[in-house]
Amino acid sequence: MSEQKGCSVIAVVLVAALMLVVGFAVGGGVVWFTYVGDAATSTAPTVVTPPVDKPTVRPQNDRYAALLPLEETLRIEGPLSPEAVRETLLGGKRFKLRECYQKGVVRNPDLKGEMSLQFTVAGSNGKVIAAIERHTNFSDAKVRDCILDEVRSWTFPKGKTQSVVKFDVLMMSMSGGEVP
């Protein structure tokens, strides 16, 4: 069985189109709530501050880092359930991976690329015992190391034997534009 490397052009175009639609939707919501919402309620706008207990990485160069796990590239060898992997990969853990990428975007606004990852999960305790990059066109070693360190911290349900998981992530940054 041949192994696919990277992602298809169609996947990249679909992801870019999705990000564009999300950007317009979010931008439209901000404009609505800023101008129309304030006029309708005629009260001073509420200032929302992020919670202190959750550190956030703010882009200093007005760029937003998008890190997208490409679900169609997910391959699992062993008894680990695809649902457990998807829950981890598409759930809150991907935001930790994005934080790694965001730090790189602060250093280099044009930073983008794709990373093909592989990790091994021990059956006895469900912990990731090894994580490597199989292929990458991504130049920032600090970001790659941060992503691999994060993957190494993951835990999955216990199994009878170990499992090997392979997947790709697409990383691209976008301009945040000016806030009115």
GROMACS .gro file of C-alpha atoms in nm:
model
  180
    1MET     CA    1   0.000   0.000   0.000
    2SER     CA    2   0.152   0.332  -0.102
    3GLU     CA    3   0.169   0.608   0.155
    4GLN     CA    4   0.053   0.960   0.066
    5LYS     CA    5   0.283   1.244   0.158
    6GLY     CA    6   0.160   1.599   0.196
    7CYS     CA    7  -0.183   1.718   0.106
    8SER     CA    8  -0.363   1.766  -0.221
    9VAL     CA    9  -0.404   2.100  -0.391
   10ILE     CA   10  -0.780   2.062  -0.347
   11ALA     CA   11  -0.741   2.033   0.031
   12VAL     CA   12  -0.523   2.345   0.042
   13VAL     CA   13  -0.772   2.543  -0.172
   14LEU     CA   14  -1.067   2.425   0.041
   15VAL     CA   15  -0.890   2.518   0.364
   16ALA     CA   16  -0.794   2.860   0.227
   17ALA     CA   17  -1.154   2.921   0.113
   18LEU     CA   18  -1.286   2.815   0.454
   19MET     CA   19  -1.046   3.050   0.631
   20LEU     CA   20  -1.152   3.337   0.400
   21VAL     CA   21  -1.522   3.276   0.475
   22VAL     CA   22  -1.453   3.253   0.850
   23GLY     CA   23  -1.251   3.576   0.834
   24PHE     CA   24  -1.534   3.764   0.662
   25ALA     CA   25  -1.793   3.621   0.904
   26VAL     CA   26  -1.591   3.721   1.209
   27GLY     CA   27  -1.512   4.064   1.064
   28GLY     CA   28  -1.879   4.125   0.982
   29GLY     CA   29  -1.979   4.028   1.336
   30VAL     CA   30  -1.727   4.270   1.483
   31VAL     CA   31  -1.857   4.554   1.265
   32TRP     CA   32  -2.218   4.472   1.350
   33PHE     CA   33  -2.161   4.459   1.723
   34THR     CA   34  -1.935   4.763   1.719
   35TYR     CA   35  -2.157   4.997   1.521
   36VAL     CA   36  -2.511   4.858   1.496
   37GLY     CA   37  -2.519   4.691   1.838
   38ASP     CA   38  -2.400   5.005   2.019
   39ALA     CA   39  -2.652   5.224   1.836
   40ALA     CA   40  -2.938   4.988   1.924
   41THR     CA   41  -2.854   4.970   2.293
   42SER     CA   42  -2.705   5.321   2.324
   43THR     CA   43  -2.480   5.211   2.609
   44ALA     CA   44  -2.106   5.222   2.642
   45PRO     CA   45  -1.934   4.916   2.495
   46THR     CA   46  -1.824   4.648   2.739
   47VAL     CA   47  -1.452   4.583   2.757
   48VAL     CA   48  -1.375   4.213   2.770
   49THR     CA   49  -1.036   4.104   2.899
   50PRO     CA   50  -0.900   3.753   2.852
   51PRO     CA   51  -0.891   3.532   3.162
   52VAL     CA   52  -0.568   3.560   3.358
   53ASP     CA   53  -0.528   3.185   3.406
   54LYS     CA   54  -0.504   3.111   3.032
   55PRO     CA   55  -0.194   3.256   2.870
   56THR     CA   56  -0.247   3.373   2.514
   57VAL     CA   57   0.005   3.457   2.249
   58ARG     CA   58  -0.082   3.788   2.090
   59PRO     CA   59   0.059   3.852   1.747
   60GLN     CA   60   0.278   4.159   1.753
   61ASN     CA   61   0.280   4.182   1.377
   62ASP     CA   62  -0.097   4.174   1.319
   63ARG     CA   63  -0.092   3.820   1.177
   64TYR     CA   64  -0.322   3.532   1.271
   65ALA     CA   65  -0.176   3.183   1.274
   66ALA     CA   66  -0.399   2.907   1.141
   67LEU     CA   67  -0.292   2.550   1.210
   68LEU     CA   68  -0.523   2.294   1.055
   69PRO     CA   69  -0.494   1.919   1.112
   70LEU     CA   70  -0.576   1.757   0.778
   71GLU     CA   71  -0.818   1.486   0.882
   72GLU     CA   72  -0.806   1.308   0.548
   73THR     CA   73  -0.435   1.232   0.610
   74LEU     CA   74  -0.501   1.057   0.944
   75ARG     CA   75  -0.369   0.700   0.951
   76ILE     CA   76  -0.374   0.472   1.257
   77GLU     CA   77  -0.188   0.143   1.282
   78GLY     CA   78  -0.296  -0.049   1.591
   79PRO     CA   79  -0.596  -0.073   1.824
   80LEU     CA   80  -0.629   0.299   1.906
   81SER     CA   81  -0.974   0.419   1.804
   82PRO     CA   82  -1.000   0.686   1.534
   83GLU     CA   83  -1.256   0.868   1.750
   84ALA     CA   84  -1.008   0.906   2.036
   85VAL     CA   85  -0.745   1.046   1.800
   86ARG     CA   86  -0.989   1.283   1.628
   87GLU     CA   87  -1.117   1.406   1.965
   88THR     CA   88  -0.762   1.491   2.071
   89LEU     CA   89  -0.645   1.623   1.735
   90LEU     CA   90  -0.950   1.831   1.649
   91GLY     CA   91  -1.036   1.920   2.009
   92GLY     CA   92  -0.846   2.146   2.243
   93LYS     CA   93  -0.500   2.000   2.172
   94ARG     CA   94  -0.481   2.159   1.827
   95PHE     CA   95  -0.490   2.501   1.993
   96LYS     CA   96  -0.170   2.413   2.180
   97LEU     CA   97  -0.013   2.328   1.845
   98ARG     CA   98  -0.138   2.660   1.705
   99GLU     CA   99   0.026   2.845   1.997
  100CYS     CA  100   0.359   2.696   1.889
  101TYR     CA  101   0.301   2.819   1.534
  102GLN     CA  102   0.181   3.163   1.649
  103LYS     CA  103   0.513   3.220   1.828
  104GLY     CA  104   0.689   3.154   1.498
  105VAL     CA  105   0.459   3.392   1.311
  106VAL     CA  106   0.548   3.668   1.558
  107ARG     CA  107   0.914   3.613   1.463
  108ASN     CA  108   0.844   3.571   1.091
  109PRO     CA  109   0.506   3.691   0.952
  110ASP     CA  110   0.555   3.498   0.626
  111LEU     CA  111   0.607   3.164   0.803
  112LYS     CA  112   0.392   2.888   0.652
  113GLY     CA  113   0.414   2.527   0.552
  114GLU     CA  114   0.306   2.173   0.610
  115MET     CA  115   0.428   1.914   0.856
  116SER     CA  116   0.371   1.540   0.841
  117LEU     CA  117   0.383   1.394   1.193
  118GLN     CA  118   0.400   1.046   1.339
  119PHE     CA  119   0.365   0.941   1.700
  120THR     CA  120   0.355   0.612   1.890
  121VAL     CA  121   0.112   0.549   2.176
  122ALA     CA  122   0.199   0.288   2.440
  123GLY     CA  123  -0.080   0.037   2.487
  124SER     CA  124  -0.005  -0.014   2.857
  125ASN     CA  125  -0.069   0.346   2.967
  126GLY     CA  126  -0.194   0.536   2.660
  127LYS     CA  127   0.093   0.785   2.668
  128VAL     CA  128   0.275   0.906   2.360
  129ILE     CA  129   0.620   0.749   2.383
  130ALA     CA  130   0.769   0.891   2.061
  131ALA     CA  131   0.689   1.168   1.814
  132ILE     CA  132   0.873   1.258   1.495
  133GLU     CA  133   0.827   1.470   1.185
  134ARG     CA  134   0.813   1.242   0.884
  135HIS     CA  135   0.829   1.519   0.627
  136THR     CA  136   0.811   1.896   0.635
  137ASN     CA  137   0.858   2.201   0.418
  138PHE     CA  138   0.842   2.417   0.730
  139SER     CA  139   1.161   2.610   0.806
  140ASP     CA  140   1.127   2.714   1.173
  141ALA     CA  141   1.298   2.454   1.394
  142LYS     CA  142   1.169   2.612   1.717
  143VAL     CA  143   0.809   2.572   1.602
  144ARG     CA  144   0.870   2.214   1.486
  145ASP     CA  145   1.028   2.125   1.822
  146CYS     CA  146   0.744   2.293   2.014
  147ILE     CA  147   0.483   2.097   1.814
  148LEU     CA  148   0.665   1.767   1.871
  149ASP     CA  149   0.701   1.840   2.244
  150GLU     CA  150   0.328   1.909   2.266
  151VAL     CA  151   0.240   1.585   2.085
  152ARG     CA  152   0.470   1.395   2.324
  153SER     CA  153   0.258   1.521   2.617
  154TRP     CA  154  -0.066   1.368   2.485
  155THR     CA  155  -0.242   1.071   2.648
  156PHE     CA  156  -0.497   0.836   2.493
  157PRO     CA  157  -0.709   0.545   2.623
  158LYS     CA  158  -0.510   0.235   2.721
  159GLY     CA  159  -0.497  -0.052   2.475
  160LYS     CA  160  -0.362  -0.404   2.444
  161THR     CA  161  -0.072  -0.305   2.219
  162GLN     CA  162   0.090   0.012   2.095
  163SER     CA  163  -0.049   0.219   1.809
  164VAL     CA  164   0.121   0.440   1.552
  165VAL     CA  165  -0.060   0.753   1.431
  166LYS     CA  166   0.030   0.959   1.124
  167PHE     CA  167  -0.125   1.291   1.021
  168ASP     CA  168  -0.041   1.619   0.850
  169VAL     CA  169  -0.096   1.976   0.962
  170LEU     CA  170  -0.117   2.281   0.739
  171MET     CA  171   0.012   2.610   0.882
  172MET     CA  172  -0.059   2.948   0.727
  173SER     CA  173  -0.076   3.300   0.859
  174MET     CA  174  -0.320   3.569   0.756
  175SER     CA  175  -0.331   3.941   0.805
  176GLY     CA  176  -0.567   4.044   1.083
  177GLY     CA  177  -0.637   4.385   0.929
  178GLU     CA  178  -0.697   4.698   1.129
  179VAL     CA  179  -0.953   4.704   1.406
  180PRO     CA  180  -1.181   5.012   1.378
   0.00000   0.00000   0.00000
